């Protein structure tokens, strides 16, 4: 504590500290020369350390390679069109639109007279139905109802199969075209039940 | 009693040697009284000046102050005797006395504290933090959302349960004692471990033991005391200072007493000095040292013969024995080497866990994760990193070895001591009773100018020396007749050497010797009526035969003739010279020499009716005929030399520390190999080169014999120098305190010190040693209590077994730890990847616990059964500070090589499961937020299929199960590679350790049950996975095996290379 008892000005101290950080006369940094800050120089970085570091690099490169190879092999065995197992999705999930969630799950409430409470809901419906506009469904083909539609070959663009056409107008009153409020304003709101897509 | 009065102790008196205790009185000394098993503390009144000297440490106090103290003490004893007689202590009842002097119950650590210590030690604290964080997390969740899942509560409870169960288990293992262990061992000798029954048994046995102790403590010895001018028999624990007691042959001395009058009194001081040689006691003050002086007898020693009246000068803990006991109880148990190693290991793992946990907590927070989520990550990281089952595994492993050793008659009292013997680098052995048989045995005979060797082995079976000489006939007759020792009746079926004899050690030796040589000594004695002056057997020879034995030079003085080949010849100077040569030779090898002579009394002077009178000596006492010499020694146990050689080759230094004379000690040391045949002491060299001792270069002498006297004047540095410079050391004439100093000296050299001993005087050293080994049969209670290990058959060679087992267990623990640490990386990586890459969680915290505490437990115990890879008895003991249990190569190899490979293998399985169900690796990157959102019920996968939350969760659990199974499969490979550290598995034998396969089977069965048996229990998060997922990681398992074989191959091919240095753990 002798150092603290010596009377020195603040500037002096700062200078000393600066000198400790970098001493231009001796080339010392934080009390050591630059070389001394390298890995402890006395045993001059023993050769085994070099070897083992190189070995670690090589080992990890090889391990990464093996991992990549495994993933590659996995991808090769995967069918690009059908997942190997679909047993989890035997019963497809069903969701509702619009979907707003409260504390205890799906919870929809609005005030008919106050349109601010339901514009968000109609917005959600509109957003959801955007994918079913005639323009978006252009490339899909018309299917006959009440009959399964089988496709043997990948005739659609990008080596895929065709989907059946489903356009918004099929929803009639709930399509949002005759009534952009989806019936919310009259107190007869439209809800769209959607079945999860499974293969 | 003619023979007795003539017998003079052949040993030289050594000035000032022996215990340097000066009967200090401690202020308050907690003491365990061996005889009474009660605990007192006695407060002192008066005698302040002596108290002052005792404030110092027990070891130091005798230095410097000794002389002053002795004088003071002597004076004080006298004063005390007068003063204390005035006291009225003897009138008081025991209770009143206790009130007066104050009772003291040793404040032991309460059991509950010990129990709680188990709950917070080691990893427990980390797991507690984990559990509490879980509950906090739930609390926060609950305050936000009342419907939040109980997962965190479950996890917290499971963690707490794990800690409590491991704690209870460790506590019960800790709560063992010799008695529990030994009765346990008797009841189920086969070392089958059924944990439940073990716990139940322990509880029952503890009860039985307590009851037994209670019953035993009521059996207190009683003593004859003169009070109110009448003799009364009172229990010995009611004695107070100043009581006059009467002691007779066979009694135990009830307290430290000063003898007032004696008649042929001899005591066996073995309980104080460890030497069972009888010592005469009289009323004279003969020596400065209280231990050497003849007018003091010590508490708990036995009066062998004669009677004495004595005054009690010290009672209870103030007795010499009490002081040794309190010295022993004050010596603090240091941590065993294995405890230090395990602590070191816990520090490493906890350090890794905490630092990774905190780093990733910070990363998670800075990646804008919710703090609550970050806490949950932190828990996962801690759980993954802590090998929950390892400490229990280590305990089981140690107790398995303890059982194995108990089968070989090494009873381990303190589980951790199992390993200590393996790291032992110095054994300090007591001589009498440990290295030797503790019974005088005839070793050499000298008659007809020739030295004959007698068999000293344990059963005395083949005596090969020439018995045809007529001198032998005379000598044997003297040996038989001039002896008062007798066999105790009713021992017909017992082998001669094991029969119990009433009489002192030398006479016992002679009796047994003559019984072996001639058979039926008692009959011969009957036929030769009267002791020492005998009628002859020959009916035609009416002469009396007078026989005498004693110190050779005294006997020779009485003789004028010597018998050679059966003929009496005048004793000239040349025969006297031959006698002296033989005497010196036998004495020089540390044997106790006795001379024998006889005289046929002429019939005319001594007719058949002559009445001999010992008082007036109305018979000749000179002009005897010298017949021969006979020398006795306490011979070494036959197994000891071999055991000492084995210890030597195992790099263990064996030091003898004895209370016996240096000459005897050196002789025994030479005969058992503690001093090898060709090494010399400084004194030997001086003698050989005819130089003064000072001029001999001390470095030349391999061996050293140091007496207690020399030791007393030595500084610790000088002692260190001796210990470091000489490989073969004998310490003779040492006191209990000095034994302690020697042990400390050895420990200063960074050695792990084992002390073997049997006497009360060894108990402080036994306690101080890293491992104290007591003799089971010959050992005193004090020694056995202080020891960590008891040799049930007193066989020193069992120590070698212990060393071997200890070294093996150290190696195998390394393997166990390496095995256990490996999977930590495979458990940890999922969390790291989950945080950084946002994958759905690959493995859950509870699933990790099922690996750590389920599948991995039996295999890691199985590694304890692994055989040694090479001859572990040919290498040096491990260095306490350099050869760690968990070293850098072990941790790095386990974590960064095998652990990483395991993690990759498990991730391949994980990606396979997700890809085959529709989520390709590219899709699941950064899917975490949506995946875990409870409100997203139509999450699209790579194929456009939409998944509800529950479907995703089920897939996630399938992923957990597959990841778990993969780790398990790779742990099988890990288990197999851990069988050896250097040798190839094929050198070790894949099937030699059957338990390994039991372990592997258990892993698979547990995994099968978890996956298919408990598939429906959702809390455990297991699902039925498709069978093929079991095999995805198999190539990785094979890779692990091959990789490790290559590692071992390079280690064997290039010893000392950088590979060897970095890859051999």
PDB file of C-alpha atoms in Angstrom, chain A residues 78-178:
ATOM      1  CA  UNK A  78     -35.571 -39.875 -48.909  1.00  0.00           C
ATOM      2  CA  UNK A  79     -38.369 -39.927 -51.476  1.00  0.00           C
ATOM      3  CA  UNK A  80     -38.830 -36.308 -52.639  1.00  0.00           C
ATOM      4  CA  UNK A  81     -42.593 -36.680 -53.109  1.00  0.00           C
ATOM      5  CA  UNK A  82     -43.865 -38.834 -50.326  1.00  0.00           C
ATOM      6  CA  UNK A  83     -42.570 -38.935 -46.782  1.00  0.00           C
ATOM      7  CA  UNK A  84     -41.587 -42.415 -45.654  1.00  0.00           C
ATOM      8  CA  UNK A  85     -43.996 -42.430 -42.743  1.00  0.00           C
ATOM      9  CA  UNK A  86     -47.307 -40.676 -42.520  1.00  0.00           C
ATOM     10  CA  UNK A  87     -48.822 -42.573 -39.658  1.00  0.00           C
ATOM     11  CA  UNK A  88     -48.697 -39.492 -37.472  1.00  0.00           C
ATOM     12  CA  UNK A  89     -51.050 -37.692 -39.834  1.00  0.00           C
ATOM     13  CA  UNK A  90     -53.657 -40.414 -40.277  1.00  0.00           C
ATOM     14  CA  UNK A  91     -56.307 -38.117 -38.868  1.00  0.00           C
ATOM     15  CA  UNK A  92     -55.639 -34.645 -40.237  1.00  0.00           C
ATOM     16  CA  UNK A  93     -56.013 -31.687 -37.947  1.00  0.00           C
ATOM     17  CA  UNK A  94     -58.798 -29.169 -38.390  1.00  0.00           C
ATOM     18  CA  UNK A  95     -58.333 -25.435 -37.984  1.00  0.00           C
ATOM     19  CA  UNK A  96     -60.662 -22.494 -37.985  1.00  0.00           C
ATOM     20  CA  UNK A  97     -60.322 -19.105 -39.664  1.00  0.00           C
ATOM     21  CA  UNK A  98     -60.225 -16.438 -38.398  1.00  0.00           C
ATOM     22  CA  UNK A  99     -58.103 -17.658 -35.513  1.00  0.00           C
ATOM     23  CA  UNK A 100     -57.511 -15.386 -32.592  1.00  0.00           C
ATOM     24  CA  UNK A 101     -56.332 -16.885 -29.372  1.00  0.00           C
ATOM     25  CA  UNK A 102     -57.054 -15.847 -25.872  1.00  0.00           C
ATOM     26  CA  UNK A 103     -55.697 -17.189 -22.618  1.00  0.00           C
ATOM     27  CA  UNK A 104     -57.569 -20.456 -22.945  1.00  0.00           C
ATOM     28  CA  UNK A 105     -57.235 -21.276 -26.616  1.00  0.00           C
ATOM     29  CA  UNK A 106     -59.370 -20.203 -29.539  1.00  0.00           C
ATOM     30  CA  UNK A 107     -61.475 -17.252 -28.497  1.00  0.00           C
ATOM     31  CA  UNK A 108     -63.457 -15.020 -30.854  1.00  0.00           C
ATOM     32  CA  UNK A 109     -65.694 -12.215 -29.710  1.00  0.00           C
ATOM     33  CA  UNK A 110     -66.705  -8.934 -31.317  1.00  0.00           C
ATOM     34  CA  UNK A 111     -69.200  -6.137 -31.052  1.00  0.00           C
ATOM     35  CA  UNK A 112     -71.482  -5.889 -34.104  1.00  0.00           C
ATOM     36  CA  UNK A 113     -72.011  -2.177 -33.747  1.00  0.00           C
ATOM     37  CA  UNK A 114     -68.337  -1.397 -33.352  1.00  0.00           C
ATOM     38  CA  UNK A 115     -66.595  -2.266 -36.587  1.00  0.00           C
ATOM     39  CA  UNK A 116     -63.181  -1.761 -35.059  1.00  0.00           C
ATOM     40  CA  UNK A 117     -63.641  -5.005 -33.142  1.00  0.00           C
ATOM     41  CA  UNK A 118     -64.107  -7.078 -36.306  1.00  0.00           C
ATOM     42  CA  UNK A 119     -62.072  -5.440 -39.059  1.00  0.00           C
ATOM     43  CA  UNK A 120     -59.073  -7.464 -37.850  1.00  0.00           C
ATOM     44  CA  UNK A 121     -61.066 -10.660 -38.222  1.00  0.00           C
ATOM     45  CA  UNK A 122     -62.209  -9.906 -41.719  1.00  0.00           C
ATOM     46  CA  UNK A 123     -58.692  -8.886 -42.567  1.00  0.00           C
ATOM     47  CA  UNK A 124     -57.479 -12.324 -41.464  1.00  0.00           C
ATOM     48  CA  UNK A 125     -60.107 -14.023 -43.607  1.00  0.00           C
ATOM     49  CA  UNK A 126     -59.202 -11.928 -46.584  1.00  0.00           C
ATOM     50  CA  UNK A 127     -55.583 -12.698 -46.119  1.00  0.00           C
ATOM     51  CA  UNK A 128     -56.339 -16.415 -45.844  1.00  0.00           C
ATOM     52  CA  UNK A 129     -58.521 -16.403 -48.975  1.00  0.00           C
ATOM     53  CA  UNK A 130     -55.962 -14.496 -51.034  1.00  0.00           C
ATOM     54  CA  UNK A 131     -54.422 -17.835 -51.965  1.00  0.00           C
ATOM     55  CA  UNK A 132     -57.740 -18.944 -53.494  1.00  0.00           C
ATOM     56  CA  UNK A 133     -58.306 -16.043 -55.851  1.00  0.00           C
ATOM     57  CA  UNK A 134     -58.944 -17.117 -59.445  1.00  0.00           C
ATOM     58  CA  UNK A 135     -55.607 -15.626 -60.420  1.00  0.00           C
ATOM     59  CA  UNK A 136     -53.739 -17.701 -57.880  1.00  0.00           C
ATOM     60  CA  UNK A 137     -55.613 -20.845 -58.937  1.00  0.00           C
ATOM     61  CA  UNK A 138     -54.955 -20.303 -62.622  1.00  0.00           C
ATOM     62  CA  UNK A 139     -52.613 -23.239 -63.086  1.00  0.00           C
ATOM     63  CA  UNK A 140     -54.806 -25.755 -61.306  1.00  0.00           C
ATOM     64  CA  UNK A 141     -57.201 -27.974 -63.224  1.00  0.00           C
ATOM     65  CA  UNK A 142     -60.906 -28.443 -62.842  1.00  0.00           C
ATOM     66  CA  UNK A 143     -61.856 -31.690 -61.204  1.00  0.00           C
ATOM     67  CA  UNK A 144     -65.154 -33.488 -61.226  1.00  0.00           C
ATOM     68  CA  UNK A 145     -66.813 -33.544 -57.864  1.00  0.00           C
ATOM     69  CA  UNK A 146     -67.721 -36.793 -56.123  1.00  0.00           C
ATOM     70  CA  UNK A 147     -64.946 -38.697 -57.908  1.00  0.00           C
ATOM     71  CA  UNK A 148     -61.325 -39.354 -56.925  1.00  0.00           C
ATOM     72  CA  UNK A 149     -58.796 -37.736 -59.171  1.00  0.00           C
ATOM     73  CA  UNK A 150     -55.831 -40.029 -59.811  1.00  0.00           C
ATOM     74  CA  UNK A 151     -52.638 -38.886 -61.504  1.00  0.00           C
ATOM     75  CA  UNK A 152     -50.058 -41.457 -62.592  1.00  0.00           C
ATOM     76  CA  UNK A 153     -47.363 -39.090 -63.817  1.00  0.00           C
ATOM     77  CA  UNK A 154     -45.803 -35.812 -62.882  1.00  0.00           C
ATOM     78  CA  UNK A 155     -47.193 -33.698 -65.649  1.00  0.00           C
ATOM     79  CA  UNK A 156     -47.410 -30.376 -63.883  1.00  0.00           C
ATOM     80  CA  UNK A 157     -44.537 -27.888 -64.145  1.00  0.00           C
ATOM     81  CA  UNK A 158     -41.397 -28.518 -62.073  1.00  0.00           C
ATOM     82  CA  UNK A 159     -42.070 -32.250 -62.096  1.00  0.00           C
ATOM     83  CA  UNK A 160     -45.077 -32.102 -59.805  1.00  0.00           C
ATOM     84  CA  UNK A 161     -48.685 -33.170 -59.975  1.00  0.00           C
ATOM     85  CA  UNK A 162     -51.698 -30.950 -60.516  1.00  0.00           C
ATOM     86  CA  UNK A 163     -53.985 -29.699 -57.835  1.00  0.00           C
ATOM     87  CA  UNK A 164     -57.721 -29.300 -58.191  1.00  0.00           C
ATOM     88  CA  UNK A 165     -58.974 -25.798 -58.636  1.00  0.00           C
ATOM     89  CA  UNK A 166     -60.607 -24.178 -55.617  1.00  0.00           C
ATOM     90  CA  UNK A 167     -61.595 -20.582 -56.013  1.00  0.00           C
ATOM     91  CA  UNK A 168     -63.042 -18.127 -53.549  1.00  0.00           C
ATOM     92  CA  UNK A 169     -66.329 -17.810 -55.348  1.00  0.00           C
ATOM     93  CA  UNK A 170     -67.148 -21.378 -54.405  1.00  0.00           C
ATOM     94  CA  UNK A 171     -67.671 -20.049 -50.878  1.00  0.00           C
ATOM     95  CA  UNK A 172     -70.558 -17.891 -52.161  1.00  0.00           C
ATOM     96  CA  UNK A 173     -71.675 -15.536 -49.375  1.00  0.00           C
ATOM     97  CA  UNK A 174     -68.536 -16.106 -47.430  1.00  0.00           C
ATOM     98  CA  UNK A 175     -66.232 -15.409 -50.360  1.00  0.00           C
ATOM     99  CA  UNK A 176     -65.944 -11.792 -49.311  1.00  0.00           C
ATOM    100  CA  UNK A 177     -66.881 -10.616 -52.742  1.00  0.00           C
ATOM    101  CA  UNK A 178     -70.559  -9.828 -52.310  1.00  0.00           C
TER     102      UNK A 178
END
